[in-house]
Short mmCIF file of C-alpha atoms in Angstrom, two decimals:
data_model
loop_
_atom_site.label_atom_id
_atom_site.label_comp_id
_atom_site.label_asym_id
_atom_site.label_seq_id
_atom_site.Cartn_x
_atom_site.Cartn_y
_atom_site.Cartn_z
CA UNK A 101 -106.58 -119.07 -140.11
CA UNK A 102 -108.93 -118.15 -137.20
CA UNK A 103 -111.42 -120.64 -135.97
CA UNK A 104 -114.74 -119.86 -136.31
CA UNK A 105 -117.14 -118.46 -133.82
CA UNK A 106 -118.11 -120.62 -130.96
CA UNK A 107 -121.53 -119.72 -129.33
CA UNK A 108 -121.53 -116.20 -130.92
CA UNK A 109 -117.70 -115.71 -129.19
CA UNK A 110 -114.68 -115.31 -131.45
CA UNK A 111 -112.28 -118.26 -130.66
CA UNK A 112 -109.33 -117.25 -132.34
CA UNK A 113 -107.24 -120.51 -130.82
CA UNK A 114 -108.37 -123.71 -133.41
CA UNK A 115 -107.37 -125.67 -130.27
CA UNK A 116 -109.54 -124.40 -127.75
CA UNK A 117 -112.30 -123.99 -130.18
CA UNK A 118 -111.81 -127.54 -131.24
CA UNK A 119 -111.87 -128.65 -127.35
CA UNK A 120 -114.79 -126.03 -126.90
CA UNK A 121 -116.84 -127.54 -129.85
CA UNK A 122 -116.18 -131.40 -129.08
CA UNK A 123 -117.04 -130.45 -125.09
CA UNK A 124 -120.62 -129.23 -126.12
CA UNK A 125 -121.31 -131.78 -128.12
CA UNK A 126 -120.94 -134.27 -125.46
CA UNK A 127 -123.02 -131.89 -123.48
CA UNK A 128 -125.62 -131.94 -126.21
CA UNK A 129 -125.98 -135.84 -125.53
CA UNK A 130 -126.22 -136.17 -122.19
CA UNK A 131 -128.63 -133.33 -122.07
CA UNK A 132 -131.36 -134.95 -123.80
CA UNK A 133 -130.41 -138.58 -122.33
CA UNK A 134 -130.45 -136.64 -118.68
CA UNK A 135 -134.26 -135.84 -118.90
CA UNK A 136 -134.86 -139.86 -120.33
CA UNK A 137 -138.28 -140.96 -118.70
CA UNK A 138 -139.89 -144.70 -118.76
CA UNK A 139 -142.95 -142.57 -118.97
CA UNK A 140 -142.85 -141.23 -122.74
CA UNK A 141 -145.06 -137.71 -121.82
CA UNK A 142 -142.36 -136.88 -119.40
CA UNK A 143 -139.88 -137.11 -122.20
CA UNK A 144 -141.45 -135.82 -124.84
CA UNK A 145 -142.54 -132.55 -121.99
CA UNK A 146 -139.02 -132.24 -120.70
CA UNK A 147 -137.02 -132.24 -124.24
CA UNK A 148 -139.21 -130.12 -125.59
CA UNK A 149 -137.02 -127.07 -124.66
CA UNK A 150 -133.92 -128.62 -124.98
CA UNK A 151 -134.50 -129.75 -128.85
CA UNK A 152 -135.76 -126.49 -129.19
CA UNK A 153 -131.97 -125.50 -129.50
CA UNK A 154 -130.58 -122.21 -127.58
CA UNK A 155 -126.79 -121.11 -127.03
CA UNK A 156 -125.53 -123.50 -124.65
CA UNK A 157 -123.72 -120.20 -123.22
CA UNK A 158 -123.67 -121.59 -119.35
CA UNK A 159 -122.48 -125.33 -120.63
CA UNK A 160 -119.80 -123.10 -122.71
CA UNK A 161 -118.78 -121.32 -119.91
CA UNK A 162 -118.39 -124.55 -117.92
CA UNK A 163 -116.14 -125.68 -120.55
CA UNK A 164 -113.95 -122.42 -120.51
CA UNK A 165 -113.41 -122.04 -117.22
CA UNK A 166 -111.78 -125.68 -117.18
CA UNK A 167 -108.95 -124.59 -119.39
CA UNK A 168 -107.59 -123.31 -116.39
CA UNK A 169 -107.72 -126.91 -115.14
CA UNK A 170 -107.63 -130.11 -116.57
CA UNK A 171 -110.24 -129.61 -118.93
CA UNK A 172 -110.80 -133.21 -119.12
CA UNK A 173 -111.69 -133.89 -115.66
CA UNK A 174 -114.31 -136.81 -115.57
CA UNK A 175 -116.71 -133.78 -113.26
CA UNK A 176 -116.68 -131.26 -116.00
CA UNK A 177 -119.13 -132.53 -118.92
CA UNK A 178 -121.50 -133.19 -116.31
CA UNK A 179 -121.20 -130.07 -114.78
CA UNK A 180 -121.79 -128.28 -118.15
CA UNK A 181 -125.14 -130.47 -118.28
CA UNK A 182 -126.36 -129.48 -114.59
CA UNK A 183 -125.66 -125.80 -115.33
CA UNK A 184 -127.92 -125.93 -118.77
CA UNK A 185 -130.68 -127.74 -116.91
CA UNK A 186 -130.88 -125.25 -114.27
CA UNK A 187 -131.26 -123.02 -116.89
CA UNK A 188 -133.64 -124.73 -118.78
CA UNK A 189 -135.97 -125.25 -115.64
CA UNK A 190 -135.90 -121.78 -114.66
CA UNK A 191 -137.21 -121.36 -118.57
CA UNK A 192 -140.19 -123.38 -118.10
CA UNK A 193 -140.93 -121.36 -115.05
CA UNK A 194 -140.47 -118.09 -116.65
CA UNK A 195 -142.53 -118.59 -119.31
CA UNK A 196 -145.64 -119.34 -116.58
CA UNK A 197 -144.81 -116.13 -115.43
CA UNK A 198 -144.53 -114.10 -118.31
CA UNK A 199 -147.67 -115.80 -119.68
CA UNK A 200 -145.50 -116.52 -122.81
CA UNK A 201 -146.51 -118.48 -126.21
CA UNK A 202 -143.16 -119.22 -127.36
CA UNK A 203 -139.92 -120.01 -126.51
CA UNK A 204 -136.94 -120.45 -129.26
CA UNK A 205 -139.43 -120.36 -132.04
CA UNK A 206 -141.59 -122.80 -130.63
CA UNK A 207 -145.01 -122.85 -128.57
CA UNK A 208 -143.97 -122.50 -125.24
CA UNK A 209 -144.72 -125.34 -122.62
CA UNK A 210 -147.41 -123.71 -120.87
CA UNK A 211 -149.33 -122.63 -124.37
CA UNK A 212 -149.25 -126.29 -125.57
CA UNK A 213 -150.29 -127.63 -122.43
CA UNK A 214 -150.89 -125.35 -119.79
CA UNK A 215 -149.25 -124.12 -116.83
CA UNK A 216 -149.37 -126.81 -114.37
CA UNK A 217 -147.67 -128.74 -117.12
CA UNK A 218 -144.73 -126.00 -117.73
CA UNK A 219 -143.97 -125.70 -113.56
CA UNK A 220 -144.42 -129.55 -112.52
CA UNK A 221 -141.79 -130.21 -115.75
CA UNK A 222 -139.41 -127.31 -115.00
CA UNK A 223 -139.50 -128.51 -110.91
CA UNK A 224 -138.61 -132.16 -112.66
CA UNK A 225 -135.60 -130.99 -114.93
CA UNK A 226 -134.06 -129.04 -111.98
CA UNK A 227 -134.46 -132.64 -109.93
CA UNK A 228 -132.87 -134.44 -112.69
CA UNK A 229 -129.97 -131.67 -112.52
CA UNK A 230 -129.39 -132.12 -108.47
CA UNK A 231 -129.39 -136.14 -109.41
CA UNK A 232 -126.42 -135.61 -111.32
CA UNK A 233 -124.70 -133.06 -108.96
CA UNK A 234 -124.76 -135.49 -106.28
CA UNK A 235 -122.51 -137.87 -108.21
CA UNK A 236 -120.08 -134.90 -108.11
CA UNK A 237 -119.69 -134.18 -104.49
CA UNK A 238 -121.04 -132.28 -101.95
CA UNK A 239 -119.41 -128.92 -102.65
CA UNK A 240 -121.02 -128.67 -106.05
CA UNK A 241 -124.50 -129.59 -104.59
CA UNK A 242 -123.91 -127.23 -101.86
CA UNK A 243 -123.22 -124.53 -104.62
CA UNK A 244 -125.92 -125.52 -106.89
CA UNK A 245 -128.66 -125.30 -104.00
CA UNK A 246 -127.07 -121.74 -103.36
CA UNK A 247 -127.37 -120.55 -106.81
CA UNK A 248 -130.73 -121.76 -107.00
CA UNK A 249 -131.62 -119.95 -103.96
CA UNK A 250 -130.32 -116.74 -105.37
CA UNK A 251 -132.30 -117.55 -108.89
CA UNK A 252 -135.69 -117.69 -106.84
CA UNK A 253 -134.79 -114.70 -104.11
CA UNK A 254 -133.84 -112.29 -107.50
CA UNK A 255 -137.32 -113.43 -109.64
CA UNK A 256 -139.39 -112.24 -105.82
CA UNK A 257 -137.57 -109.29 -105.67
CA UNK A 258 -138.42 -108.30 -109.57
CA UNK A 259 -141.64 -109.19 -108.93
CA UNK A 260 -141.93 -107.30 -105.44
CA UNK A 261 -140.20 -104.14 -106.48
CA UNK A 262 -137.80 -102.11 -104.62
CA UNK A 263 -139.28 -101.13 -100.98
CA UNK A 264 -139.85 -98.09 -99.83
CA UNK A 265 -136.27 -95.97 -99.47
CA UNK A 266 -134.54 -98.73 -101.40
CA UNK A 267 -132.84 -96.76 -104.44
CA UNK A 268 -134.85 -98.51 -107.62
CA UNK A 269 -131.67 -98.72 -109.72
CA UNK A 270 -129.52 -100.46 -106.98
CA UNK A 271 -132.30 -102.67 -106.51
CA UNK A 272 -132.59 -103.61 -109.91
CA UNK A 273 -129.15 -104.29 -110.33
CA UNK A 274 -129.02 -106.63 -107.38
CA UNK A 275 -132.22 -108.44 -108.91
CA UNK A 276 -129.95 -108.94 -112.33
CA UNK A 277 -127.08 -110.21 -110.47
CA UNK A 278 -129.30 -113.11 -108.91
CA UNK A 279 -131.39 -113.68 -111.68
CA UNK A 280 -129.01 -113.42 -114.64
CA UNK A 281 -125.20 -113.33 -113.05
CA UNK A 282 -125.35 -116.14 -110.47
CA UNK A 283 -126.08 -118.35 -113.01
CA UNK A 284 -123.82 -117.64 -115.71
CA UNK A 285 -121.12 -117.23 -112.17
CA UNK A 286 -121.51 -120.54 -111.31
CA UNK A 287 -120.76 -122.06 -114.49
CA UNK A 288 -117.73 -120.79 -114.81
CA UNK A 289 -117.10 -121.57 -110.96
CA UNK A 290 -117.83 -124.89 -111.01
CA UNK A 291 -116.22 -125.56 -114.37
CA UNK A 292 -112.81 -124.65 -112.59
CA UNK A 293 -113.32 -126.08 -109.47
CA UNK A 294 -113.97 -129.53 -111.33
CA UNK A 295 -111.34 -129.41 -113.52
CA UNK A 296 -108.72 -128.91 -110.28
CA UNK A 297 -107.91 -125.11 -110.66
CA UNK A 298 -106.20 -123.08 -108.46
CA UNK A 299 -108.33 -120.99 -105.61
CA UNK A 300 -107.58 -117.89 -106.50
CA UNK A 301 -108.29 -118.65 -110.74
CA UNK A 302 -111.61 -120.01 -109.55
CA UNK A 303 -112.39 -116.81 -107.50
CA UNK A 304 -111.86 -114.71 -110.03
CA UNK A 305 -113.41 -116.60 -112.65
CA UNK A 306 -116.55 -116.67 -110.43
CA UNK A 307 -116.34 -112.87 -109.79
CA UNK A 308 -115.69 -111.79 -113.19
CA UNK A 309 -118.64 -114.24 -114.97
CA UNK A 310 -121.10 -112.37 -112.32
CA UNK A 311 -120.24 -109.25 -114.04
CA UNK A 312 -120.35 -110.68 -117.03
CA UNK A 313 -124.14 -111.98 -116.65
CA UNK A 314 -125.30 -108.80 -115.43
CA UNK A 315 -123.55 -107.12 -118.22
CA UNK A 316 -125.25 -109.13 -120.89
CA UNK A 317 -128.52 -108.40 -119.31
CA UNK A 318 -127.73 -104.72 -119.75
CA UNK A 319 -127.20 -104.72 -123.09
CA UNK A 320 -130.68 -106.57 -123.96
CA UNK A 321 -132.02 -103.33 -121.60
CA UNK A 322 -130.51 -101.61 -124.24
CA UNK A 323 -130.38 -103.35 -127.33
CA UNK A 324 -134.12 -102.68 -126.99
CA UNK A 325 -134.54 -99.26 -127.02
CA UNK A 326 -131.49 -98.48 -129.24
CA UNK A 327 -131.15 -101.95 -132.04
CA UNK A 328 -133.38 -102.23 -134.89
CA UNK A 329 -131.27 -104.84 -136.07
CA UNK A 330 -130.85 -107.25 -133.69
CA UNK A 331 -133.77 -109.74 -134.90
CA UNK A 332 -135.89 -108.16 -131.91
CA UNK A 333 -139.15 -105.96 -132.23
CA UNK A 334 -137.43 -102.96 -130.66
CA UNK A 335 -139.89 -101.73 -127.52
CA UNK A 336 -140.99 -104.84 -126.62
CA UNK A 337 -140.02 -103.87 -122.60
CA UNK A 338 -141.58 -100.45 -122.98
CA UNK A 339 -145.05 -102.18 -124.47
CA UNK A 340 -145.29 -104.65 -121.85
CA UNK A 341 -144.31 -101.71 -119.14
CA UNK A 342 -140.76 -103.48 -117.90
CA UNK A 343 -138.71 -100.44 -115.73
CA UNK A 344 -135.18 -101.77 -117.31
CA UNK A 345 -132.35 -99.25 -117.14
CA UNK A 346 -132.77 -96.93 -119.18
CA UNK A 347 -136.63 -96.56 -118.10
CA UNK A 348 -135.51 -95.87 -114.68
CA UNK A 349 -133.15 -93.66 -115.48
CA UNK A 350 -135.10 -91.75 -116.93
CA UNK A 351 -138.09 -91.64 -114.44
CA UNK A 352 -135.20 -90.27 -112.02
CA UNK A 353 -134.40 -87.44 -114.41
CA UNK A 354 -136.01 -84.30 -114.65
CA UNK A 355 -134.42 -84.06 -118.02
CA UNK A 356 -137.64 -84.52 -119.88
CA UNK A 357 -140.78 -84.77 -118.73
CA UNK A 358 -142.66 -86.14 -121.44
CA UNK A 359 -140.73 -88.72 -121.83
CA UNK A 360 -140.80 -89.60 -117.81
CA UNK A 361 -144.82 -89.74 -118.52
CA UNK A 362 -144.27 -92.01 -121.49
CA UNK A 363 -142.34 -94.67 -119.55
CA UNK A 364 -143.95 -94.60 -116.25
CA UNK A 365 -146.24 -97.56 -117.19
CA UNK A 366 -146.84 -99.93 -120.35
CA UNK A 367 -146.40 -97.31 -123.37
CA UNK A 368 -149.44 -97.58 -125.87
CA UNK A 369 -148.86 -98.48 -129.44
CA UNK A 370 -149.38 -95.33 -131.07
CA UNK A 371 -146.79 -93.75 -128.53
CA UNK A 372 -143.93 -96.39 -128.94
CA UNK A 373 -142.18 -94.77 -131.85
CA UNK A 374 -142.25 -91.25 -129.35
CA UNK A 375 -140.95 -93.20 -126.81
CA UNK A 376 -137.94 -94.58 -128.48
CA UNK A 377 -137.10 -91.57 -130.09
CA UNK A 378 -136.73 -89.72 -126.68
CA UNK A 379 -134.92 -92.73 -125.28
CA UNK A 380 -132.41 -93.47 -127.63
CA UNK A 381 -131.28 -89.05 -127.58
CA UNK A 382 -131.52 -88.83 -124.12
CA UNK A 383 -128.94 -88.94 -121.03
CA UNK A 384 -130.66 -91.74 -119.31
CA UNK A 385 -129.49 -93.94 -122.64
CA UNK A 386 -125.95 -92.90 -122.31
CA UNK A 387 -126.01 -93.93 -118.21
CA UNK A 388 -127.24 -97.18 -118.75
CA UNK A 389 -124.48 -97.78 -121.72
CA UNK A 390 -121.95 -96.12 -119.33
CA UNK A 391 -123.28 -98.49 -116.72
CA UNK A 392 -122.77 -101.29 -119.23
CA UNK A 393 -119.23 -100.77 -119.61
CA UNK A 394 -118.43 -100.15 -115.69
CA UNK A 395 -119.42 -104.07 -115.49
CA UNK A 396 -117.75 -105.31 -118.53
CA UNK A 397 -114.30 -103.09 -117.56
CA UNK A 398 -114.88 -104.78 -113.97
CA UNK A 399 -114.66 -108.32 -115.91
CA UNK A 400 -111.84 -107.93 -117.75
CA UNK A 401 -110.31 -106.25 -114.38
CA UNK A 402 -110.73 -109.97 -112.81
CA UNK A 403 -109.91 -111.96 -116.22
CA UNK A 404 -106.02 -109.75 -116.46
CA UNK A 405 -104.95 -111.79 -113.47
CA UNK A 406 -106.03 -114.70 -114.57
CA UNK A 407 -103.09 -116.94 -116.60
CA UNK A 408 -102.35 -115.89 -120.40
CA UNK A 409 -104.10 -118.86 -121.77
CA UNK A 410 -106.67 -118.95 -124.32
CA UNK A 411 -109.22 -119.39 -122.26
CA UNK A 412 -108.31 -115.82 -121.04
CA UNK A 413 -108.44 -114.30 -124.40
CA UNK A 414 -111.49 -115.99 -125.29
CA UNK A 415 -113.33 -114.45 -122.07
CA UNK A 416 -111.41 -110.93 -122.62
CA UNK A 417 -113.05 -110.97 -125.60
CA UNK A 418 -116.68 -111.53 -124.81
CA UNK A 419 -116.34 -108.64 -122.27
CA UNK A 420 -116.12 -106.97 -125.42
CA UNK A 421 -118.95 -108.37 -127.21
CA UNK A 422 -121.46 -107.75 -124.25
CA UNK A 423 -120.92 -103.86 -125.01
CA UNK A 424 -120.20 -104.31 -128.80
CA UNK A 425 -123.23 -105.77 -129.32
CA UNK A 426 -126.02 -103.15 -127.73
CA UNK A 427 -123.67 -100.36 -129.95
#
């Protein structure tokens, strides 16, 4: 009998989902004991995203990419942990930015206090995160610093826009890769390289998670013109006036005008249903799947050489589920 799902991936080795589930539950408790403060605000700021839940997906990928490895390397729960802060910080940040109220079903940081609160506490997770780096060696704080460049460099580039002769869609691409893919790339990088795996396996692990993060971020781009029944309001990106992919697309086509005056800024209320009607028929929706699948294929094209371990299948398979899931 198959073992069941692991972070919304289909782990069909009981082993590996057994290591996979035991591996984030450690995680789990050194997350909140990471963010531990004698001062009990700080705490009680700094968990409140992390008791909020969420997926774990970076910490997972930590722990999958050490299969290749010695998957119980004394580096690679803490690893998992430094990745999920990271990505936890940037959270707190993002939601300043996006002016957001909640965040996993809960007021956001910067709605129940404000937004000096949400950046001073994100700025002290990510400190708490390089803390435990260092006890890992310089190489993985070297890395980390990198990443977190690249994080930063991709959210003033969104914000920015492309400049002038810079194709929009290659620039928006490039912002996902830094904002979304180095992320999810480094997890899987540094759960290799701390479990003791071969070069060239932690080369193409790193490659192939890149095109796995900007793949997933694709699919929301699409999952929210096209999915009604994904738990999201679908035209969420078109209300708030977000150029995703198929937006731009389609404000490089002359295939319909209307719809290129729809999308060119926030879409009104009373035009959203129009708007997603258009979208979801027209060729720009078809590009941006067909782009979907170029970066999930060039995944899998990485993850083939990789050795047949379950680790491998596991990853094949969420290739997979990045496209399956915006169908």
């Amino acid at each position: 009998m198959a073992a069941p799902p692991v972070v919304d991936l289909p782990v069909a080795d009981e082993r590996l989902a057994e290591d996979l589930s035991n591996g984030l539950a450690a995680v789990e408790k050194q997350l909140r004991s990471a963010v531990e403060s004698e001062d009990t605000f700080v705490t009680d700021v700094s968990k409140h995203l992390i008791e909020a839940g969420g997926k774990r997906f970076r910490a997972m990928l930590v722990l999958l990419a050490a299969q290749f490895g010695d998957h119980t390397a004394p580096g690679v729960i803490p690893g998992a942990v430094v990745m999920e802060l990271t990505h936890v910080a940037t959270l707190y940040h993002d939601d300043v930015m996006d002016e957001a109220s909640e965040r996993r079903g809960k007021p956001s940081v910067n709605a129940r206090w404000n937004n000096t609160m949400a950046i001073l506490t994100g700025d002290y997770v990510f400190a708490r995160a390089a803390d435990i780096m260092a006890d890992l060696g310089p190489e993985p704080v070297r890395i980390q610093a990198k990443t977190f460049a690249r994080l930063v460099r991709g959210q003033i580039r969104e914000t920015v826009g492309p400049a002038e002769g810079v194709d929009p869609i290659e620039h928006y691409i490039d912002v996902l890769a830094d904002k979304t893919g180095s992320l999810i790339s480094t997890s899987a990088r540094l759960g290799a390289m701390l479990a003791g795996a071969p070069q060239d396996v932690v080369l193409r692990l790193t490659a192939a998670c890149e095109a796995i993060g900007v793949a997933f971020q694709l699919g929301d781009d699409i999952i929210d013109v096209a999915s009604d029944t994904s738990g999201k309001t679908p035209g969420t990106d078109l209300r708030e006036g977000i150029r995703t992919l198929p937006v731009l697309y389609a404000l490089g086509s002359d295939e319909n005008p209307r719809l290129r005056s729809l999308v060119a800024g926030p879409v009104p209320e009373a035009d959203i249903e129009e708007a997603l009607e258009l979208l979801r028929a027209s060729e720009s929706l078809k590009k941006a799947r067909a782009e979907l699948e170029r970066w999930s294929a060039r995944a899998k094209d990485q993850l083939s050489e990789l050795p047949d371990i379950p680790a491998r299948a596991a990853l094949l398979s969420l290739c997979d589920f990045v496209v399956e899931r915006s169908a």
